[in-house]
PDB file of C-alpha atoms in Angstrom:
ATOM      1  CA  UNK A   1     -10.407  11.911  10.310  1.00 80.00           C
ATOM      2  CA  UNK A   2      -6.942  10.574   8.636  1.00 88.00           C
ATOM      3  CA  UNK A   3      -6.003  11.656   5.581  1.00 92.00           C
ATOM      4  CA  UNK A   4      -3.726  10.184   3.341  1.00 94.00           C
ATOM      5  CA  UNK A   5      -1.075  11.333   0.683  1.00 96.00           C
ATOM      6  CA  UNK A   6       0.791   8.634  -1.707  1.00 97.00           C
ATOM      7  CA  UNK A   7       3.649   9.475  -3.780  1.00 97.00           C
ATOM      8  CA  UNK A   8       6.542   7.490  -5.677  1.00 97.00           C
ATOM      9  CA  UNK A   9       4.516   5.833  -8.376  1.00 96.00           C
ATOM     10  CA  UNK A  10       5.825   6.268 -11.797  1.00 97.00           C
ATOM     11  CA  UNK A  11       7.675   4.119 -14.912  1.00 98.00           C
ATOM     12  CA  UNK A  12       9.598   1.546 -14.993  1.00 98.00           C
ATOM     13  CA  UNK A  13      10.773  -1.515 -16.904  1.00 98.00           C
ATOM     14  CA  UNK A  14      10.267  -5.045 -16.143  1.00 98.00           C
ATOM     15  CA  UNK A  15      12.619  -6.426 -13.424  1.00 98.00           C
ATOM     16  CA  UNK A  16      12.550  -2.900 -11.710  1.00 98.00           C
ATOM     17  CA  UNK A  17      11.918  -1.293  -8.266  1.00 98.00           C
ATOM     18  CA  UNK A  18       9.861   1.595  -7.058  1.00 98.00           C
ATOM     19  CA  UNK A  19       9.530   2.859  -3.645  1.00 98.00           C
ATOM     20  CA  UNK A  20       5.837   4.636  -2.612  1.00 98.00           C
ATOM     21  CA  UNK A  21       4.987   6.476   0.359  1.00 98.00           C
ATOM     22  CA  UNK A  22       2.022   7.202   1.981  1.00 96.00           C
ATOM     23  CA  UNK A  23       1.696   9.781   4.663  1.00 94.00           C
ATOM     24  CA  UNK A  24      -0.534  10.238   6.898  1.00 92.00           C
ATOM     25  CA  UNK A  25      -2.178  13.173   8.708  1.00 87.00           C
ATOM     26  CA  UNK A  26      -4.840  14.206  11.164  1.00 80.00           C
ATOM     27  CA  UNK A  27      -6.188  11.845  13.156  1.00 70.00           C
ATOM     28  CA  UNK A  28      -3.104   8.960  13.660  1.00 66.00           C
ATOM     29  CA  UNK A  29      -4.235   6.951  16.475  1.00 59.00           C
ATOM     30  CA  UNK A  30      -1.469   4.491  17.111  1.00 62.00           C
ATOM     31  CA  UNK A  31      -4.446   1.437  16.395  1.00 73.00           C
ATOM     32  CA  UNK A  32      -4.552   2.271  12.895  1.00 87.00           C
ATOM     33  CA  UNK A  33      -3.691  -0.687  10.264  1.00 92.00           C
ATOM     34  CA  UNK A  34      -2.602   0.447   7.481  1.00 94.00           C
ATOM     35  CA  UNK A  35      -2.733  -0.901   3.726  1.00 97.00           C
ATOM     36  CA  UNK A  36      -1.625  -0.358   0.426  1.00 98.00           C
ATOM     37  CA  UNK A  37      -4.655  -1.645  -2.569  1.00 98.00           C
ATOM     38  CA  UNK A  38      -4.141  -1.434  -6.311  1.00 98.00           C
ATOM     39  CA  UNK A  39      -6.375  -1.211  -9.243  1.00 98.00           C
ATOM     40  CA  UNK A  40      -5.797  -2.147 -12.573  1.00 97.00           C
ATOM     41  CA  UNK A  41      -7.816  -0.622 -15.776  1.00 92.00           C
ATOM     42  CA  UNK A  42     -10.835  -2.547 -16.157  1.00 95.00           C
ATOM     43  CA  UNK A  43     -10.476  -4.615 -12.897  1.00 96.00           C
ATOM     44  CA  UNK A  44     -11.400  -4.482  -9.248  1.00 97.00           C
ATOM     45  CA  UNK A  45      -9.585  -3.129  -6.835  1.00 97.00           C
ATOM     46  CA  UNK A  46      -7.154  -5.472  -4.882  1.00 97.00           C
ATOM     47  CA  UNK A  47      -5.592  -5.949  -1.920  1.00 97.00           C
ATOM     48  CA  UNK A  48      -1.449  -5.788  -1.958  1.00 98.00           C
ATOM     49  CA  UNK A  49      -0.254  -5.397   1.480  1.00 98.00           C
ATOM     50  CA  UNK A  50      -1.408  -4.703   5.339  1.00 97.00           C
ATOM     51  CA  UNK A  51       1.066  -3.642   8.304  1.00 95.00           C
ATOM     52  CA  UNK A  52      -0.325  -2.972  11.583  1.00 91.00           C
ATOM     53  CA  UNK A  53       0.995  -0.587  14.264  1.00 86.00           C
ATOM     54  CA  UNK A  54       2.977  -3.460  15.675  1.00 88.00           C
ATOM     55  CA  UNK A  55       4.270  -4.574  12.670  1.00 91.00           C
ATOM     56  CA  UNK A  56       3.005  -7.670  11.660  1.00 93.00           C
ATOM     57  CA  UNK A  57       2.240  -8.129   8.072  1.00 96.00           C
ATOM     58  CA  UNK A  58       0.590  -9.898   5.787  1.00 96.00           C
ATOM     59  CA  UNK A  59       0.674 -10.416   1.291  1.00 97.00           C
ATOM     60  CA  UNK A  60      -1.241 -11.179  -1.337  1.00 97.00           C
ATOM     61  CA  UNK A  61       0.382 -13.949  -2.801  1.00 97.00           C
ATOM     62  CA  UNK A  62       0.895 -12.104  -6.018  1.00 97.00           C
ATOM     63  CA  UNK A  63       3.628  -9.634  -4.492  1.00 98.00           C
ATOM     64  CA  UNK A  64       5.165 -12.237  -1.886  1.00 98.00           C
ATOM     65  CA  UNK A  65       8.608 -12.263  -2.040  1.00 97.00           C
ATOM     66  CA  UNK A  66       8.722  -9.491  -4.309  1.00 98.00           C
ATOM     67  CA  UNK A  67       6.712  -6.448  -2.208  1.00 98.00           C
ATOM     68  CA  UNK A  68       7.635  -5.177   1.483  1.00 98.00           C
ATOM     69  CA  UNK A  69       5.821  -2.798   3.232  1.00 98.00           C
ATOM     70  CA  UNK A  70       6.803  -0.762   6.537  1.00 96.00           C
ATOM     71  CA  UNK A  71       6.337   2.162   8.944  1.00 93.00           C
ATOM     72  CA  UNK A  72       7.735   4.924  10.511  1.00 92.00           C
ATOM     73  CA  UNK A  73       5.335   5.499  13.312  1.00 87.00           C
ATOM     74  CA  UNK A  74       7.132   8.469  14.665  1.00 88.00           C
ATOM     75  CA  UNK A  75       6.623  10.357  10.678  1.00 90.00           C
ATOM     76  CA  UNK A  76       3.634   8.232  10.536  1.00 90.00           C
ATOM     77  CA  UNK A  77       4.536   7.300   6.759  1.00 93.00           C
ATOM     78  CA  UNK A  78       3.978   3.603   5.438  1.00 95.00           C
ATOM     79  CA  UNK A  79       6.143   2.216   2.364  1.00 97.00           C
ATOM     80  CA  UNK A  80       5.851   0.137   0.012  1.00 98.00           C
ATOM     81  CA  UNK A  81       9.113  -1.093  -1.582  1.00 98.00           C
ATOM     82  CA  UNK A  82       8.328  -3.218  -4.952  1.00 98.00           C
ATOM     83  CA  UNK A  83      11.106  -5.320  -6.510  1.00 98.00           C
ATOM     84  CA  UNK A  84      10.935  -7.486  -9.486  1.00 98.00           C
ATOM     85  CA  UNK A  85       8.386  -5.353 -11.114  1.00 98.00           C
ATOM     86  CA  UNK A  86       6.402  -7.349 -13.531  1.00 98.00           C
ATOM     87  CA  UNK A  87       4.204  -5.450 -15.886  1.00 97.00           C
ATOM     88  CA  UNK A  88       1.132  -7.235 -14.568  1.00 97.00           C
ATOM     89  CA  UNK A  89       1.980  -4.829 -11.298  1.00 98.00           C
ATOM     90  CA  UNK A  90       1.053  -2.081 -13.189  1.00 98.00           C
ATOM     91  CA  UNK A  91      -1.938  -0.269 -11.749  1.00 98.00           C
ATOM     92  CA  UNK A  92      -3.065   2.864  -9.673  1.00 98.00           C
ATOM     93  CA  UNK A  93      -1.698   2.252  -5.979  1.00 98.00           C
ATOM     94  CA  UNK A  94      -3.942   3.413  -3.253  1.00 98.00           C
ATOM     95  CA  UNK A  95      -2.776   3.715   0.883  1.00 97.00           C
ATOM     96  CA  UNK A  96      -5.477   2.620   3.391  1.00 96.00           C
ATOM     97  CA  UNK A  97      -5.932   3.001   6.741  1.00 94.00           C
ATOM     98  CA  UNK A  98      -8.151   1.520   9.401  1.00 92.00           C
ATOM     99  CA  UNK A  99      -8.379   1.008  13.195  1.00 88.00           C
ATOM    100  CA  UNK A 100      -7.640  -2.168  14.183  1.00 82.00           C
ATOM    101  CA  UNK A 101      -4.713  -4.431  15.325  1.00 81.00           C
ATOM    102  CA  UNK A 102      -5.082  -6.974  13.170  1.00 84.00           C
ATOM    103  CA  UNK A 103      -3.658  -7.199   9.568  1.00 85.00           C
ATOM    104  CA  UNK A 104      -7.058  -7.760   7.819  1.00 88.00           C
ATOM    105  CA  UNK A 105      -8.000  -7.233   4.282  1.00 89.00           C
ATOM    106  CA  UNK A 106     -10.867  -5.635   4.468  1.00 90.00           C
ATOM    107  CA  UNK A 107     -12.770  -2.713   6.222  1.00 91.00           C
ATOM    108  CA  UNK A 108     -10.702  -0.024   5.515  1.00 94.00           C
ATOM    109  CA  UNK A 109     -12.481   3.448   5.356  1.00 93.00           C
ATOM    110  CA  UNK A 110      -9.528   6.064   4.900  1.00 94.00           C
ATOM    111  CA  UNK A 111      -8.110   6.268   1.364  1.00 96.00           C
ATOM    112  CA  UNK A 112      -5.591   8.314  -0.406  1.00 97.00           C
ATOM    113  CA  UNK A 113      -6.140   9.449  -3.789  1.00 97.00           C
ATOM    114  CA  UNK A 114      -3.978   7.003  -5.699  1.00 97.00           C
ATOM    115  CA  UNK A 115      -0.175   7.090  -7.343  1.00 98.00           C
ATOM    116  CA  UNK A 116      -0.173   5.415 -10.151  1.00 98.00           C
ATOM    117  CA  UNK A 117       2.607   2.741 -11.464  1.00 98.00           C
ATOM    118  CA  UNK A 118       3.844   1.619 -14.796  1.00 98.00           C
ATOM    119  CA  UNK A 119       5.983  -1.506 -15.438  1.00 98.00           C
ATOM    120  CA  UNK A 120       6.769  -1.565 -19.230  1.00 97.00           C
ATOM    121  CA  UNK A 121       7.879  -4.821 -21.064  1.00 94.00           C
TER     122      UNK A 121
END
């Protein structure tokens, strides 16, 4: 079992950055993928970002350029740096985790409870 911890959400204007966190605990196998969601008030939950173990990485084309998410394997923490804030970023960030090597999108079946983020006009 993994579990997950996010922190670093918070408020900010327009044109801002934030920095989250996630850390991770228990179970860390070094296969795990892992991913950072986000869900808006009244819409679905999307996907934002996916790094694997390796490294490779992979965007939704709404944060490209803009979002860049890495690892420290050895505190087995994943980031998420966000630049350019745009209030349409603001939403409830969740960290994901899965085993796998590949940067996929879907599957994921370890979740953190959620940091949320505010990008005022």
């Amino acid at each position: 079992q993994v579990q997950l911890v996010e922190s670093g959400g918070g408020l900010v204007q327009a044109g801002g950055s934030l920095r989250l966190s996630c850390a991770a605990s228990g179970r860390t196998a070094s296969s795990y993928a892992m991913a950072w969601f986000r869900q808006a008030p009244g819409k679905e939950r999307e996907f934002v970002a996916v790094i694997t173990w390796g490294g490779s990485t992979y965007y939704a084309e709404s944060v490209k350029g803009r979002f860049a998410i890495s690892r420290d394997n050895a505190k087995n923490t994943v980031y998420l740096q966000m630049n350019s804030l745009k209030p349409e970023d603001t939403a409830v960030y969740f960290c994901a985790a899965r085993l796998g090597v590949v940067a996929t999108t879907t599957g994921y079946v370890h979740w953190g409870q959620g940091t949320q983020v505010t990008v005022s006009s």
